[in-house]
Structures are given as structure tokens and as C-alpha cells.
PDB file of C-alpha atoms in Angstrom:
ATOM      1  CA  MET D  24      18.972  11.144   4.991  1.00 59.00           C
ATOM      2  CA  ILE D  25      18.197   7.420   4.825  1.00 63.00           C
ATOM      3  CA  PRO D  26      17.502   5.530   8.238  1.00 61.00           C
ATOM      4  CA  ILE D  27      19.927   2.540   8.665  1.00 66.00           C
ATOM      5  CA  VAL D  28      18.917   1.150  12.000  1.00 63.00           C
ATOM      6  CA  ASN D  29      16.495   1.575  14.828  1.00 64.00           C
ATOM      7  CA  ASP D  30      18.098   0.827  18.269  1.00 62.00           C
ATOM      8  CA  HIS D  31      15.128   1.598  20.355  1.00 63.00           C
ATOM      9  CA  ALA D  32      13.554  -1.305  22.316  1.00 64.00           C
ATOM     10  CA  THR D  33      10.072  -2.161  22.364  1.00 66.00           C
ATOM     11  CA  ARG D  34       8.095  -3.887  24.948  1.00 79.00           C
ATOM     12  CA  ARG D  35       5.982  -6.009  22.416  1.00 77.00           C
ATOM     13  CA  VAL D  36       7.003  -8.142  19.414  1.00 86.00           C
ATOM     14  CA  PRO D  37       5.900  -6.284  16.210  1.00 89.00           C
ATOM     15  CA  VAL D  38       3.492  -8.888  14.863  1.00 94.00           C
ATOM     16  CA  VAL D  39       1.550  -6.611  12.818  1.00 96.00           C
ATOM     17  CA  THR D  40       4.581  -4.760  11.211  1.00 95.00           C
ATOM     18  CA  HIS D  41       6.199  -8.077  10.301  1.00 96.00           C
ATOM     19  CA  THR D  42       2.773  -9.566   8.913  1.00 97.00           C
ATOM     20  CA  ILE D  43       2.568  -6.505   6.618  1.00 97.00           C
ATOM     21  CA  ILE D  44       6.045  -6.853   5.348  1.00 97.00           C
ATOM     22  CA  LEU D  45       5.565 -10.614   4.752  1.00 98.00           C
ATOM     23  CA  LEU D  46       2.367  -9.970   2.763  1.00 97.00           C
ATOM     24  CA  ASN D  47       4.026  -7.263   0.527  1.00 97.00           C
ATOM     25  CA  VAL D  48       6.890  -9.556  -0.152  1.00 97.00           C
ATOM     26  CA  VAL D  49       4.752 -12.386  -0.884  1.00 97.00           C
ATOM     27  CA  VAL D  50       2.471 -10.217  -3.427  1.00 96.00           C
ATOM     28  CA  PHE D  51       5.726  -8.847  -4.910  1.00 96.00           C
ATOM     29  CA  GLY D  52       6.995 -12.526  -5.455  1.00 96.00           C
ATOM     30  CA  TYR D  53       3.902 -13.537  -6.861  1.00 96.00           C
ATOM     31  CA  GLN D  54       4.137 -10.559  -9.532  1.00 95.00           C
ATOM     32  CA  LEU D  55       7.509 -11.889 -10.474  1.00 94.00           C
ATOM     33  CA  PHE D  56       6.457 -15.377 -10.391  1.00 95.00           C
ATOM     34  CA  LEU D  57       3.737 -14.508 -13.099  1.00 94.00           C
ATOM     35  CA  GLY D  58       6.531 -13.170 -15.237  1.00 90.00           C
ATOM     36  CA  ALA D  59       6.482  -9.788 -17.348  1.00 88.00           C
ATOM     37  CA  GLY D  60       3.171  -9.940 -19.369  1.00 91.00           C
ATOM     38  CA  ALA D  61       1.007 -11.755 -16.745  1.00 94.00           C
ATOM     39  CA  GLY D  62       2.672  -9.542 -13.671  1.00 90.00           C
ATOM     40  CA  THR D  63       2.023  -6.590 -15.562  1.00 91.00           C
ATOM     41  CA  GLN D  64      -1.685  -7.427 -16.144  1.00 93.00           C
ATOM     42  CA  PHE D  65      -1.980  -8.555 -12.382  1.00 93.00           C
ATOM     43  CA  VAL D  66      -0.675  -5.075 -11.228  1.00 91.00           C
ATOM     44  CA  LEU D  67      -2.945  -3.123 -13.725  1.00 89.00           C
ATOM     45  CA  HIS D  68      -5.961  -5.134 -12.465  1.00 89.00           C
ATOM     46  CA  TRP D  69      -5.244  -4.438  -8.708  1.00 92.00           C
ATOM     47  CA  ALA D  70      -3.591  -1.094  -8.959  1.00 93.00           C
ATOM     48  CA  LEU D  71      -5.207   2.368  -8.695  1.00 91.00           C
ATOM     49  CA  VAL D  72      -5.501   3.793 -12.083  1.00 88.00           C
ATOM     50  CA  PRO D  73      -7.197   7.266 -11.666  1.00 86.00           C
ATOM     51  CA  ASP D  74      -8.182   7.388 -15.392  1.00 82.00           C
ATOM     52  CA  GLN D  75     -10.550   4.012 -14.840  1.00 79.00           C
ATOM     53  CA  PHE D  76     -12.417   6.339 -12.255  1.00 73.00           C
ATOM     54  CA  ALA D  77     -13.014   9.252 -14.502  1.00 64.00           C
ATOM     55  CA  ILE D  78     -16.917   9.983 -13.968  1.00 60.00           C
ATOM     56  CA  TRP D  79     -17.030  12.126 -17.039  1.00 55.00           C
ATOM     57  CA  ARG D  80     -15.697   9.207 -19.058  1.00 60.00           C
ATOM     58  CA  HIS D  81     -17.426   6.343 -17.543  1.00 56.00           C
ATOM     59  CA  GLY D  82     -20.605   8.079 -16.245  1.00 59.00           C
ATOM     60  CA  TRP D  83     -21.654   7.705 -12.389  1.00 57.00           C
ATOM     61  CA  ASP D  84     -21.584   4.248 -11.398  1.00 58.00           C
ATOM     62  CA  TRP D  85     -21.641   2.990  -7.594  1.00 53.00           C
ATOM     63  CA  HIS D  86     -19.976  -0.583  -8.814  1.00 57.00           C
ATOM     64  CA  LEU D  87     -17.084   1.535 -10.220  1.00 59.00           C
ATOM     65  CA  LEU D  88     -16.783   3.466  -6.931  1.00 59.00           C
ATOM     66  CA  GLY D  89     -16.862   0.545  -5.005  1.00 62.00           C
ATOM     67  CA  ARG D  90     -14.228  -1.034  -7.030  1.00 69.00           C
ATOM     68  CA  GLY D  91     -12.191   2.042  -6.663  1.00 70.00           C
ATOM     69  CA  GLY D  92     -12.413   1.878  -2.817  1.00 75.00           C
ATOM     70  CA  LEU D  93     -11.122  -1.614  -3.253  1.00 86.00           C
ATOM     71  CA  ARG D  94      -8.277  -0.630  -5.306  1.00 87.00           C
ATOM     72  CA  CYS D  95      -7.379   2.119  -2.805  1.00 86.00           C
ATOM     73  CA  PHE D  96      -6.674  -0.791  -0.493  1.00 90.00           C
ATOM     74  CA  THR D  97      -5.114  -3.449  -2.922  1.00 92.00           C
ATOM     75  CA  SER D  98      -2.584  -0.946  -4.409  1.00 93.00           C
ATOM     76  CA  MET D  99      -0.843  -0.946  -1.058  1.00 95.00           C
ATOM     77  CA  PHE D 100       0.420  -4.064  -1.657  1.00 95.00           C
ATOM     78  CA  LEU D 101       1.837  -4.062  -5.049  1.00 96.00           C
ATOM     79  CA  HIS D 102       5.070  -2.396  -5.983  1.00 95.00           C
ATOM     80  CA  ALA D 103       6.713  -1.479  -9.077  1.00 93.00           C
ATOM     81  CA  GLY D 104      10.241  -2.802  -8.690  1.00 94.00           C
ATOM     82  CA  TRP D 105      12.979  -4.010  -6.374  1.00 96.00           C
ATOM     83  CA  LEU D 106      14.098  -0.728  -5.339  1.00 96.00           C
ATOM     84  CA  HIS D 107      10.358   0.357  -4.614  1.00 95.00           C
ATOM     85  CA  ILE D 108       9.606  -2.620  -2.370  1.00 97.00           C
ATOM     86  CA  ILE D 109      13.009  -2.544  -0.655  1.00 96.00           C
ATOM     87  CA  GLY D 110      12.684   1.296   0.158  1.00 94.00           C
ATOM     88  CA  ASN D 111       9.068   0.903   1.528  1.00 96.00           C
ATOM     89  CA  MET D 112       9.700  -2.389   3.604  1.00 96.00           C
ATOM     90  CA  TRP D 113      12.878  -1.103   4.963  1.00 94.00           C
ATOM     91  CA  THR D 114      11.229   2.395   6.273  1.00 93.00           C
ATOM     92  CA  LEU D 115       8.364   0.085   7.623  1.00 94.00           C
ATOM     93  CA  TRP D 116      10.877  -1.854   9.340  1.00 92.00           C
ATOM     94  CA  ILE D 117      12.872   0.806  10.939  1.00 89.00           C
ATOM     95  CA  PHE D 118       9.748   2.817  12.187  1.00 89.00           C
ATOM     96  CA  GLY D 119       6.737   0.198  12.314  1.00 90.00           C
ATOM     97  CA  ASP D 120       7.646  -1.493  15.393  1.00 88.00           C
ATOM     98  CA  GLU D 121       7.804   1.606  17.569  1.00 89.00           C
ATOM     99  CA  ILE D 122       4.632   2.947  16.417  1.00 91.00           C
ATOM    100  CA  GLU D 123       3.001  -0.485  16.810  1.00 93.00           C
ATOM    101  CA  ASP D 124       4.432  -0.690  20.042  1.00 91.00           C
ATOM    102  CA  ARG D 125       3.019   2.535  21.190  1.00 91.00           C
ATOM    103  CA  LEU D 126      -0.555   2.263  19.647  1.00 94.00           C
ATOM    104  CA  GLY D 127      -0.852  -1.476  20.088  1.00 94.00           C
ATOM    105  CA  HIS D 128      -1.449  -4.258  17.452  1.00 95.00           C
ATOM    106  CA  GLY D 129      -4.968  -3.531  16.572  1.00 96.00           C
ATOM    107  CA  ARG D 130      -4.852   0.349  16.577  1.00 97.00           C
ATOM    108  CA  PHE D 131      -1.643   0.243  14.334  1.00 96.00           C
ATOM    109  CA  LEU D 132      -3.069  -2.155  11.922  1.00 97.00           C
ATOM    110  CA  LEU D 133      -6.312   0.086  11.416  1.00 97.00           C
ATOM    111  CA  PHE D 134      -4.266   3.355  11.463  1.00 96.00           C
ATOM    112  CA  TYR D 135      -1.958   1.915   8.702  1.00 96.00           C
ATOM    113  CA  LEU D 136      -4.719   0.611   6.535  1.00 96.00           C
ATOM    114  CA  LEU D 137      -6.613   3.798   6.896  1.00 95.00           C
ATOM    115  CA  ALA D 138      -3.573   5.869   6.191  1.00 96.00           C
ATOM    116  CA  GLY D 139      -3.194   3.872   3.245  1.00 94.00           C
ATOM    117  CA  VAL D 140      -6.628   4.098   1.834  1.00 91.00           C
ATOM    118  CA  PHE D 141      -6.584   7.967   2.728  1.00 92.00           C
ATOM    119  CA  ALA D 142      -3.484   8.525   0.578  1.00 94.00           C
ATOM    120  CA  ALA D 143      -4.681   6.327  -2.372  1.00 90.00           C
ATOM    121  CA  ALA D 144      -8.063   8.073  -2.341  1.00 85.00           C
ATOM    122  CA  LEU D 145      -6.289  11.497  -2.130  1.00 91.00           C
ATOM    123  CA  HIS D 146      -4.135  10.715  -4.980  1.00 90.00           C
ATOM    124  CA  LEU D 147      -7.014   9.594  -6.894  1.00 84.00           C
ATOM    125  CA  LEU D 148      -8.861  12.771  -6.420  1.00 85.00           C
ATOM    126  CA  LEU D 149      -5.742  15.046  -7.170  1.00 91.00           C
ATOM    127  CA  ASN D 150      -4.770  12.883 -10.302  1.00 89.00           C
ATOM    128  CA  PHE D 151      -8.185  12.304 -11.722  1.00 81.00           C
ATOM    129  CA  GLY D 152      -7.864  11.278 -15.118  1.00 81.00           C
ATOM    130  CA  SER D 153      -4.008  10.130 -15.076  1.00 88.00           C
ATOM    131  CA  PRO D 154      -3.394   6.718 -16.842  1.00 89.00           C
ATOM    132  CA  ILE D 155      -0.448   6.155 -14.596  1.00 91.00           C
ATOM    133  CA  PRO D 156      -1.292   3.170 -12.087  1.00 91.00           C
ATOM    134  CA  THR D 157      -0.731   3.899  -8.353  1.00 91.00           C
ATOM    135  CA  VAL D 158       0.999   1.230  -6.258  1.00 94.00           C
ATOM    136  CA  GLY D 159       2.904   1.022  -3.154  1.00 93.00           C
ATOM    137  CA  ALA D 160       2.655   1.250   0.496  1.00 94.00           C
ATOM    138  CA  SER D 161       4.319   4.658   0.671  1.00 94.00           C
ATOM    139  CA  GLY D 162       1.105   6.560   1.670  1.00 93.00           C
ATOM    140  CA  ALA D 163       0.233   4.002   4.511  1.00 94.00           C
ATOM    141  CA  ILE D 164       4.163   4.101   5.737  1.00 94.00           C
ATOM    142  CA  ALA D 165       4.134   8.113   5.745  1.00 93.00           C
ATOM    143  CA  GLY D 166       0.829   8.056   7.512  1.00 88.00           C
TER     144      GLY D 166
END
């Protein structure tokens, strides 16, 4: 079932939800602006690619682990195509306002970001060695 509309009234304007959607759209627009080659390189630079953090291949390196932590965050704002971003942002638009209204702006932002980082880190651990880039806000939205 695909959610179409949310008719529940909220007490507050969902500023954080709108800002997260705007940031995702701006980053996706930047990816498109770069074009196919440079856009792909941009995504590969900021996406979480589990193979790049394979300890058996690269050795134990705190700098590498720090970069992995950063990419757990940055990968949340990248998307693989139009359907990917539309699906993610539509779902966030439908459900985000109510959750933000209940948690408050600050707690919602913290929860959203922690859920996204946790989902990316879990994906990294379960798919260690995979050469497939991980992108999207699905983990944060599902949280």
C-alpha cells in the first residue's frame, strides 16, 4: 500500500521535515547538474561503499573508520535516481510532520539522523566487502 495523503492536523509547522526534504532535493539537483560522469564520481565519493572499509583489504586504520562514519551520514542525502528520491521524500512528507510534531523539532532531527547513521552502519556490517554504493534516506525514514 502506498500512502497518498496525510489528513492529520499538526500543532507545529514541520520545519525540520521540510528542511530535510529541501536538502535532499538540493543535493540531488547538484548531482544532476554535474552530469553523468562527474555526478557519478560525486556519489561514489560521498556514498557508503562497504568494500572501501574492508579491514582485511585495507588494514586497521582509524582515519578510514572516521571516513566511514562520515559517509554513514552523507549517504543519507544522496539518491540513485528520480524514483528513489521521489519515493523517499514522499514518504518523509507523509509521515515526518506527525513524528516531528510529537517529538519536537530537535528530538526529531536527532532521531532522524541517528536512525539514518545506524541503518547505514548496520548495512555496512551486514554487507562488508560489497562494492555496491549505499545511498538514500530510506534507513532514516524507516527509523
